[in-house]
XYZ file of C-alpha atoms in Angstrom:
661
model
C 35.363 197.629 40.241
C 36.719 197.995 36.630
C 39.759 196.325 35.472
C 42.481 198.369 34.553
C 43.761 198.146 31.033
C 46.298 199.424 28.636
C 45.416 200.603 24.938
C 48.382 199.565 22.780
C 48.848 202.207 19.786
C 48.361 200.885 16.411
C 51.661 200.701 14.524
C 50.585 202.683 11.474
C 52.504 205.489 9.677
C 50.526 208.614 9.294
C 49.964 208.180 5.597
C 48.665 204.584 6.139
C 46.668 205.613 8.997
C 45.040 208.370 6.808
C 44.400 205.854 3.746
C 43.019 203.304 6.021
C 40.376 205.671 7.742
C 39.671 207.057 4.132
C 40.089 210.671 5.342
C 41.277 213.186 2.732
C 42.874 216.067 3.999
C 42.225 219.650 2.519
C 45.067 222.038 2.161
C 44.087 224.235 5.058
C 42.710 221.832 7.147
C 43.421 218.590 9.251
C 42.816 215.049 8.934
C 40.854 213.482 11.423
C 39.785 209.709 11.130
C 40.372 206.084 12.531
C 43.045 203.627 12.654
C 42.737 200.727 10.370
C 41.993 198.283 13.279
C 39.755 200.677 14.815
C 41.489 200.995 18.130
C 42.552 204.691 17.869
C 41.212 208.083 16.670
C 43.722 210.120 14.888
C 44.102 213.780 14.052
C 46.998 214.219 11.263
C 48.014 210.857 11.491
C 48.629 210.908 15.390
C 46.885 209.152 18.227
C 44.375 211.676 19.816
C 42.608 210.868 22.960
C 39.489 212.806 22.921
C 38.911 214.159 26.317
C 35.528 215.881 26.139
C 33.131 217.694 28.319
C 29.573 218.517 27.173
C 27.933 221.932 27.082
C 24.876 223.105 25.270
C 25.072 227.044 24.187
C 21.131 227.184 24.254
C 21.619 226.597 28.014
C 24.132 229.195 28.473
C 24.308 232.924 28.218
C 26.365 234.122 25.260
C 28.223 236.396 27.473
C 29.471 233.227 29.389
C 30.240 231.040 26.666
C 33.935 231.539 26.804
C 34.134 231.223 30.375
C 32.446 227.905 30.390
C 34.818 226.657 27.588
C 37.894 227.856 29.581
C 36.359 226.378 32.664
C 36.337 222.729 30.871
C 39.749 223.397 29.410
C 41.203 224.034 32.909
C 39.695 220.677 34.045
C 42.201 218.994 31.290
C 39.670 218.380 28.589
C 40.795 218.970 24.926
C 37.167 218.775 23.450
C 33.671 220.545 23.750
C 30.437 218.167 22.567
C 27.197 220.090 22.263
C 23.811 219.468 21.164
C 22.053 221.455 18.361
C 18.579 221.797 19.335
C 16.434 222.045 16.059
C 13.474 223.206 17.471
C 15.442 226.219 18.939
C 16.476 227.047 15.484
C 13.437 226.292 13.248
C 10.230 227.185 15.686
C 7.935 227.713 12.752
C 8.061 225.547 9.524
C 10.543 226.949 7.364
C 11.796 229.907 9.295
C 15.127 229.510 10.635
C 17.141 231.498 13.208
C 20.746 230.396 13.583
C 22.186 233.846 14.670
C 20.185 235.365 17.449
C 21.795 235.230 20.773
C 22.039 231.690 22.107
C 20.841 230.163 18.855
C 24.279 231.040 17.062
C 26.078 227.774 17.418
C 28.623 228.161 15.019
C 29.814 231.207 16.770
C 29.961 228.907 19.900
C 32.263 226.460 17.933
C 34.307 229.351 16.593
C 34.891 230.256 20.424
C 35.742 226.892 20.940
C 38.653 227.077 18.109
C 39.822 230.279 19.544
C 40.592 228.624 23.157
C 42.270 225.457 21.543
C 39.625 223.211 22.072
C 38.077 220.472 19.690
C 34.377 220.016 18.805
C 32.005 216.912 18.747
C 28.913 218.182 17.110
C 25.604 216.596 17.954
C 22.722 218.007 15.753
C 20.197 215.361 15.857
C 17.645 215.631 14.247
C 16.481 214.278 17.701
C 18.919 214.810 20.710
C 16.826 214.027 23.882
C 19.001 216.119 26.273
C 16.194 216.703 28.624
C 14.983 219.249 26.114
C 11.396 220.044 24.916
C 10.169 217.059 22.463
C 13.913 215.951 22.471
C 14.793 218.761 20.116
C 12.281 218.033 17.387
C 9.979 221.092 16.281
C 6.489 220.875 17.896
C 4.919 222.069 14.740
C 5.428 218.368 13.630
C 2.752 217.426 15.879
C -0.048 219.364 14.183
C -0.274 216.366 11.585
C -2.590 213.902 13.304
C -0.953 210.644 11.847
C 2.845 211.780 12.450
C 5.376 209.512 13.119
C 8.782 210.839 14.407
C 12.310 209.200 13.971
C 11.172 207.323 11.152
C 12.326 206.725 7.389
C 10.820 208.481 4.536
C 8.709 205.893 3.528
C 6.964 205.728 6.735
C 6.356 209.468 6.966
C 7.555 211.532 4.022
C 6.597 214.629 5.929
C 8.956 214.103 8.951
C 11.901 213.090 6.440
C 11.181 216.156 4.249
C 11.204 218.581 7.424
C 14.577 216.753 8.699
C 16.028 217.199 5.037
C 15.136 220.897 5.409
C 16.985 221.188 8.680
C 20.035 219.506 7.599
C 20.462 221.332 4.342
C 19.893 224.685 6.291
C 22.582 224.011 8.942
C 25.151 222.107 6.759
C 26.429 225.111 5.037
C 27.268 226.639 8.525
C 28.807 223.197 9.724
C 31.029 222.430 6.716
C 33.618 225.171 7.073
C 34.052 224.263 10.633
C 34.838 220.753 10.126
C 38.499 219.893 10.985
C 39.200 218.972 7.229
C 38.308 222.666 6.365
C 40.348 223.855 9.275
C 37.709 224.137 11.853
C 37.349 222.234 15.149
C 34.796 219.670 14.599
C 36.210 216.290 14.567
C 32.765 214.315 14.159
C 29.042 214.757 13.518
C 26.900 212.335 15.380
C 24.010 210.950 13.335
C 20.852 210.961 15.343
C 21.065 210.122 19.044
C 20.246 206.954 21.330
C 18.387 205.378 18.428
C 19.098 202.010 19.720
C 16.687 202.572 22.499
C 13.954 203.607 20.300
C 14.581 201.355 17.001
C 16.428 199.395 14.888
C 15.818 200.880 11.462
C 19.228 200.983 9.422
C 17.561 202.714 6.570
C 16.392 205.559 8.798
C 19.977 206.128 9.878
C 21.484 205.711 6.536
C 18.977 208.069 5.087
C 20.385 210.632 7.700
C 24.027 209.921 6.763
C 23.351 210.527 3.164
C 21.638 213.883 4.003
C 24.817 214.976 5.370
C 26.920 213.585 2.552
C 24.587 215.243 0.184
C 24.734 218.668 1.674
C 28.813 218.582 1.692
C 29.466 217.432 5.069
C 31.582 214.085 4.738
C 31.970 213.149 8.302
C 33.633 211.509 10.238
C 30.393 210.541 11.572
C 29.355 208.674 14.676
C 26.560 207.401 16.837
C 25.573 207.338 20.543
C 23.766 204.352 22.145
C 23.970 202.219 25.229
C 26.169 199.337 25.027
C 23.107 196.756 25.106
C 21.290 198.869 22.607
C 23.842 199.164 19.979
C 24.903 195.505 20.091
C 21.247 194.186 19.821
C 19.844 196.879 17.410
C 22.906 197.496 15.281
C 22.218 201.025 15.311
C 25.696 202.206 14.143
C 26.386 203.528 10.798
C 28.572 202.688 7.889
C 32.039 203.904 8.567
C 31.146 205.675 11.602
C 32.466 205.707 15.265
C 30.269 204.475 18.334
C 29.550 206.620 21.349
C 28.487 204.459 24.462
C 25.986 205.905 26.850
C 27.357 205.497 30.301
C 30.386 203.769 28.709
C 33.019 202.734 30.924
C 36.399 201.545 30.010
C 35.063 197.862 29.929
C 31.968 198.762 27.890
C 34.400 200.133 25.048
C 36.427 197.023 25.147
C 33.072 194.971 24.858
C 31.965 197.424 22.284
C 34.992 196.626 20.224
C 34.524 192.811 20.639
C 31.437 193.061 19.168
C 32.509 195.654 16.429
C 36.182 194.730 15.938
C 37.213 197.280 13.602
C 34.856 200.243 14.728
C 36.284 202.906 17.022
C 34.410 203.307 20.127
C 34.490 206.254 23.310
C 32.518 206.740 26.003
C 30.234 209.305 24.450
C 28.330 210.140 27.664
C 29.827 209.471 31.098
C 27.544 210.794 33.794
C 28.826 213.022 36.641
C 25.267 213.636 37.936
C 21.584 213.176 36.880
C 18.634 214.897 35.750
C 15.978 215.951 37.983
C 12.103 216.350 37.771
C 9.643 218.372 39.524
C 8.249 216.822 42.776
C 11.474 214.698 43.485
C 12.651 214.781 46.898
C 16.284 216.447 46.259
C 18.557 217.171 43.232
C 19.425 213.870 41.603
C 23.167 212.824 41.304
C 24.947 214.701 43.868
C 26.706 211.692 45.331
C 28.027 210.504 41.893
C 31.951 210.242 41.828
C 33.466 209.881 38.339
C 37.010 209.540 39.744
C 37.165 205.517 39.317
C 35.848 205.613 35.890
C 37.948 208.591 34.456
C 41.156 206.935 36.137
C 40.413 203.835 34.004
C 39.746 205.739 30.950
C 42.936 207.787 31.381
C 44.858 204.563 32.201
C 43.858 202.894 28.706
C 44.097 206.003 26.790
C 40.705 205.740 25.937
C 38.326 208.711 24.619
C 35.473 210.208 26.687
C 32.670 212.619 26.935
C 31.560 213.884 30.356
C 27.802 214.466 29.802
C 27.366 217.245 31.120
C 30.594 219.020 32.359
C 28.446 222.053 32.758
C 24.568 221.740 32.386
C 23.515 225.414 32.346
C 19.685 226.356 32.443
C 16.536 225.552 30.827
C 15.587 229.150 30.258
C 11.889 229.859 29.057
C 9.668 226.925 28.293
C 12.254 224.462 26.801
C 12.573 221.979 29.752
C 11.582 218.516 28.838
C 9.905 215.642 30.474
C 9.875 212.002 30.792
C 6.973 209.618 30.682
C 6.106 205.919 29.981
C 5.539 205.076 26.369
C 1.679 205.270 26.631
C 2.024 208.755 28.081
C 1.245 207.601 32.082
C 4.069 208.389 34.668
C 4.628 211.929 33.330
C 7.495 213.976 35.006
C 8.492 217.338 33.989
C 12.250 218.369 34.238
C 12.918 221.329 36.413
C 14.336 224.717 35.174
C 18.201 224.161 36.380
C 20.111 221.781 34.508
C 22.822 221.762 36.938
C 22.830 218.021 36.818
C 25.442 217.943 39.456
C 28.089 218.532 36.986
C 31.557 219.263 37.970
C 30.863 223.034 36.642
C 27.859 224.326 38.224
C 24.932 226.054 36.668
C 26.626 229.366 37.169
C 29.934 228.429 36.224
C 31.763 227.674 39.385
C 33.828 224.542 40.441
C 31.551 221.918 41.960
C 33.028 219.886 44.888
C 34.543 217.246 42.916
C 35.565 219.737 40.036
C 39.223 219.987 41.580
C 39.571 216.316 42.018
C 38.643 215.498 38.462
C 41.176 218.140 37.318
C 43.883 216.692 39.533
C 43.182 213.486 38.196
C 43.452 214.121 34.673
C 46.048 216.723 34.858
C 48.380 213.843 36.438
C 48.638 212.156 32.919
C 51.394 212.924 30.567
C 50.642 215.299 28.027
C 47.990 217.013 29.944
C 48.560 220.772 30.358
C 46.163 222.672 32.865
C 45.569 226.302 32.190
C 44.508 228.303 35.555
C 40.802 227.998 36.585
C 38.995 231.087 35.546
C 37.918 233.513 38.126
C 34.288 233.279 39.279
C 31.499 235.764 38.264
C 30.757 237.844 41.236
C 27.261 237.297 42.878
C 24.546 239.432 43.969
C 22.403 238.946 47.027
C 19.353 240.681 48.520
C 17.610 239.300 51.629
C 15.476 240.070 54.554
C 14.343 243.893 54.117
C 16.403 244.350 51.220
C 14.342 241.671 49.295
C 12.210 243.071 46.546
C 8.434 242.445 47.257
C 6.228 242.835 43.889
C 3.011 244.445 43.658
C -0.023 243.232 41.781
C 0.309 244.618 38.112
C -1.692 242.826 35.797
C -4.288 239.951 35.176
C -3.918 237.460 32.645
C -7.970 237.618 32.005
C -7.657 241.208 31.287
C -5.161 240.525 28.680
C -6.776 237.861 26.544
C -5.935 237.859 22.951
C -9.177 237.356 20.547
C -10.633 233.867 20.284
C -9.460 231.391 17.574
C -12.125 231.325 14.698
C -15.139 229.209 16.014
C -15.192 226.649 13.443
C -11.548 225.489 14.697
C -12.789 225.191 18.334
C -15.839 222.956 18.095
C -13.910 220.457 20.143
C -10.794 221.365 22.461
C -7.753 220.992 20.591
C -4.177 221.084 21.564
C -2.041 223.996 21.202
C 0.078 222.545 18.359
C -3.139 222.295 16.044
C -3.148 226.060 16.261
C 0.643 226.502 15.507
C 1.428 227.598 19.050
C 4.827 225.801 20.517
C 4.549 226.625 24.216
C 2.662 228.627 27.184
C -1.133 228.159 27.808
C -4.398 227.689 26.394
C -7.653 228.795 27.482
C -10.786 226.814 26.922
C -14.077 228.920 27.613
C -17.726 227.517 27.625
C -21.068 229.123 28.861
C -23.090 226.594 30.675
C -26.818 227.921 30.253
C -28.790 225.591 32.485
C -26.115 224.784 35.118
C -27.222 223.497 38.417
C -24.068 221.815 39.483
C -21.771 219.102 37.935
C -18.614 217.135 37.869
C -16.237 217.890 35.048
C -13.937 215.463 33.338
C -11.089 216.328 31.076
C -9.274 213.769 29.214
C -6.518 214.510 28.884
C -4.889 217.499 30.318
C -1.391 218.023 29.443
C -0.219 218.925 31.785
C -1.697 221.344 34.400
C -4.998 223.023 34.503
C -6.699 225.630 36.714
C -10.514 225.734 36.540
C -12.883 228.558 37.205
C -16.520 229.128 36.900
C -17.464 232.915 36.511
C -14.006 233.616 37.767
C -14.265 231.686 40.995
C -11.557 228.991 41.394
C -12.981 225.425 41.447
C -9.638 223.240 41.637
C -6.949 222.080 39.374
C -6.005 219.038 37.352
C -2.204 217.820 37.214
C -0.847 215.322 34.959
C 2.423 215.172 37.332
C 1.886 213.761 40.511
C 1.785 216.288 43.472
C 2.125 215.844 46.992
C -1.078 216.138 49.336
C 0.452 218.786 51.265
C 0.399 220.676 47.864
C -2.719 219.219 46.178
C -5.384 219.358 49.039
C -5.361 223.192 50.043
C -5.588 224.034 46.247
C -8.083 221.448 45.437
C -5.565 219.768 42.792
C -6.169 216.354 41.696
C -4.027 214.123 39.605
C -7.115 212.534 37.915
C -9.387 213.408 35.452
C -12.559 214.556 37.340
C -13.257 217.922 39.360
C -16.293 218.324 41.078
C -17.571 221.956 40.309
C -19.365 224.236 42.800
C -22.201 226.343 43.013
C -22.796 229.043 40.488
C -25.385 230.957 38.613
C -27.719 229.495 36.098
C -25.389 230.319 33.194
C -21.902 230.471 34.329
C -18.779 230.577 32.265
C -16.555 227.532 32.362
C -12.680 228.462 31.988
C -10.046 225.886 31.838
C -6.711 227.396 31.577
C -4.019 224.838 30.498
C -0.364 224.967 30.964
C 1.634 222.955 28.761
C 5.073 221.734 30.496
C 7.802 220.012 28.734
C 7.040 217.527 26.062
C 8.334 214.058 26.676
C 11.809 213.861 25.230
C 12.796 210.406 25.316
C 11.059 206.810 24.554
C 8.151 206.210 22.397
C 5.689 208.741 23.924
C 7.186 211.513 21.821
C 3.859 212.652 20.599
C 3.036 214.514 23.480
C 0.616 217.434 22.594
C -0.167 220.078 24.812
C -3.416 221.552 26.236
C -6.864 219.325 26.247
C -5.729 216.438 24.101
C -9.251 214.639 23.906
C -12.505 216.009 25.249
C -14.560 217.384 28.103
C -17.597 216.055 29.632
C -20.122 216.702 32.464
C -21.948 214.262 34.458
C -24.471 214.857 37.062
C -25.342 217.872 35.272
C -28.779 217.224 34.086
C -29.609 218.337 30.754
C -25.728 219.411 30.214
C -24.831 215.746 30.870
C -22.216 214.513 28.001
C -19.358 215.885 25.981
C -18.922 219.580 25.844
C -18.403 221.169 22.577
C -18.346 224.574 20.959
C -15.574 226.207 22.728
C -14.348 229.868 22.815
C -10.474 229.096 22.600
C -7.685 231.658 23.212
C -4.195 230.802 22.629
C -1.753 232.343 25.164
C 1.857 231.837 24.549
C 2.882 234.186 27.152
C 6.189 234.745 25.643
C 8.414 237.853 25.393
C 6.075 239.744 23.160
C 2.936 239.020 25.174
C 4.626 240.166 28.381
C 5.881 243.289 26.691
C 2.549 244.302 25.718
C 0.883 243.515 28.991
C -2.128 246.074 29.799
C -1.799 246.973 33.620
C -4.794 246.778 35.720
C -6.692 244.136 37.334
C -10.368 243.860 37.302
C -10.900 240.854 39.732
C -7.898 240.820 42.242
C -9.523 237.684 43.709
C -9.177 235.638 40.430
C -5.693 233.702 40.523
C -3.764 234.597 37.134
C -2.018 237.629 38.280
C 1.055 239.333 37.057
C 3.166 240.529 39.825
C 5.922 243.438 39.016
C 8.838 244.793 41.005
C 11.469 247.141 40.271
C 14.840 246.971 41.421
C 17.727 249.503 41.382
C 20.949 248.114 41.277
C 24.284 250.000 41.458
C 26.322 246.980 40.297
C 25.180 243.585 38.593
C 26.311 239.992 39.417
C 24.828 236.512 39.015
C 21.908 235.777 41.296
C 19.301 233.283 42.078
C 15.791 234.547 42.553
C 14.374 232.765 45.442
C 10.723 231.737 44.811
C 10.129 229.663 47.958
C 7.150 231.853 48.983
C 5.119 231.311 45.619
C 3.063 228.480 44.378
C 3.607 227.870 40.724
C 4.386 230.188 37.581
C 7.022 231.938 35.352
C 9.538 234.510 35.990
C 10.838 237.491 33.714
C 13.811 239.462 34.253
C 14.041 242.749 32.193
C 11.829 240.810 29.599
C 13.791 237.434 29.564
C 11.965 234.436 30.745
C 14.210 232.638 33.448
C 11.802 229.736 33.413
C 9.284 227.891 35.663
C 9.106 227.548 39.346
C 6.893 225.294 41.467
C 6.611 224.833 45.143
C 6.691 221.120 45.010
C 10.421 221.429 44.315
C 13.040 220.624 44.918
C 14.083 223.674 42.782
C 13.248 226.775 44.741
C 15.595 229.429 43.037
C 15.913 230.422 39.536
C 19.251 231.419 38.149
C 19.407 234.918 36.816
C 22.780 235.874 35.097
C 24.328 238.959 35.673
C 24.579 239.983 31.817
C 20.470 239.976 31.901
C 20.728 242.651 34.718
C 21.623 246.405 34.283
C 23.079 249.135 36.614
C 20.114 251.086 37.417
C 16.244 249.748 37.336
C 15.353 246.294 36.566
C 12.037 244.672 36.310
C 11.071 241.448 37.741
C 7.773 240.053 36.458
C 5.986 237.025 37.945
C 3.063 235.078 36.761
C 1.532 232.637 39.398
C -1.215 230.425 38.568
C -2.546 230.346 42.132
C -1.074 233.262 44.299
C -3.199 236.329 45.091
C -0.632 238.215 47.314
C 2.616 238.785 46.500
C 5.729 237.435 48.618
C 9.322 238.899 48.960
C 11.866 237.338 46.383
C 15.224 237.272 48.026
C 18.267 236.995 45.742
C 20.543 234.171 46.664
C 24.368 233.494 45.776
C 23.752 229.774 44.860
C 20.840 227.123 43.744
C 21.148 225.724 47.333
C 22.693 226.991 50.558
C 25.345 224.755 51.625
C 25.037 222.360 54.715
C 26.207 224.126 57.681
C 28.647 220.822 58.423
C 30.072 221.224 55.063
C 33.341 223.605 54.964
C 33.437 223.052 51.190
C 29.701 224.098 50.674
C 29.263 220.567 49.051
C 25.531 219.636 48.968
C 25.040 216.133 50.350
C 22.184 214.588 48.713
C 20.769 210.876 48.910
C 19.766 210.588 45.315
C 22.217 209.042 42.893
C 22.356 208.963 38.981
C 21.195 205.379 38.795
C 17.537 206.529 40.036
C 14.749 208.219 38.579
C 13.120 208.108 35.266
C 12.186 205.320 32.909
C 15.099 205.804 30.824
C 16.887 202.746 29.524
C 20.110 204.280 28.654
C 20.726 207.269 31.108
C 19.138 205.215 33.988
């Protein structure tokens, strides 16, 4: 049990406090800084307890941003923390989008201000966040010798890209800082760097980038207590956020850094979940004790996450060991066991946390916003798609032959996500064993269009692997075919590793393909025809209907659904195998029969009164199944009057993450 403690306010006048913290107020702005002894955060010279909840605009439909902010405020919070995902803003080098849909993080920050909420801005460049490559752009991986999260001397190309990013968003951030009348209290420098390195030069170069670009802070860093103490990964004049930080952790941090303010920068109400795990993680976590100690002590905190949202599209990340082994991809939902569910409703512990925080002096509790209505269609009302188009009939032109002598990952061709097809005629074939090193991350293999089996980098249960002939090794025995069949290896890139030293996680075939037991064909296979298949919104919008070979997996199924009213819903994909779903052209994300997630969130604003299109690409299925519309991510247990899903996982189990583990 944590010990209860009280924090005594520093006896500083407002003027003295501002002078001690080095904060200079502008005429229309506020002063935010730290007391001279580091014990307090100060806003306009008065003690401010930061009661923050994290949510990410990239994971929330724009139409729901205000609703989610209000949900956090109604829980007694006064601040929103948010990651800015660099790779979501700059998918191609030098081409930034800061205004389209969920990328307009500045609009989200302004909404926070309108709702009377402060902001902690976490722009990276690296954020982790269970997001593809931890928010770093995948175009960086095109350089064979790339080094990530290093200073300019160690990799000038990396730091040049970071500089371009900071210089692009800093003019947007600057007017939103508290000193300029905006809601942003602090800007985080990097993220959990103490779990990666100890290069003070790198952190200082990042800080200087912001200063040069006109953002003067205050700044803070984020680390586990053990990491920041061991690796000294705080920055000059900055506060320290602690991952998993308890009240006692804050005291210990202040003992190690006596004049540096500290807060619980990530207080976990749940945990992340990977494909193939037995249940959604973190459902049994109860923050009540930790929150009570923080509130008793007047210490600042950030609930990570108060609302998780959804990894729409191909943006979910992954975890792996530093050598790339033990790869596990994150599921599409980022529900996280948070007090506000993926669809914005109060989770079972929301009310308890709200009552706890609201019981302290000075905390006001606005009404809880009404939930968004839900839409269900089950049984005979559930839509059943029809086979519509084939991936194989919609192949783009192959890449130039001189670029495909050996199989290359998608990043080498400027592709960020989706699929790669590696094609090779095998003249003189009489049987063989195929070896692919290494598949990143899931391959289906065909000879003259006949399915041979699959290769999965993530572990899969035997109940799934055996009937589909999917191996988690690198070798696959090929069956009989003609004397010159075409070998097709279709590779799906799943989430890039977002934590640890294995961040250089390229997608597709990352090394080589060879044959054994193939007579004259033995050895390394070269001279491929390679097709880049991003299978993005533009690709699916241009699909040519028709299926020349209905017995070949890789089929797009399509359903049209007429609605007389819209509502939030979950598409139940439990009758399907592995693939991706679009609704009215928007990518809802991946599904996979190995679970635990079986339903994909579809927000009401992405539906329309009248006709709606559901499009499904399944990598194995030849026949469609119904897609019921459900009201929630999971059904409540029959014995639970509150509908709380009781799971055995906790936030302390799971991936090899030294900070969030």
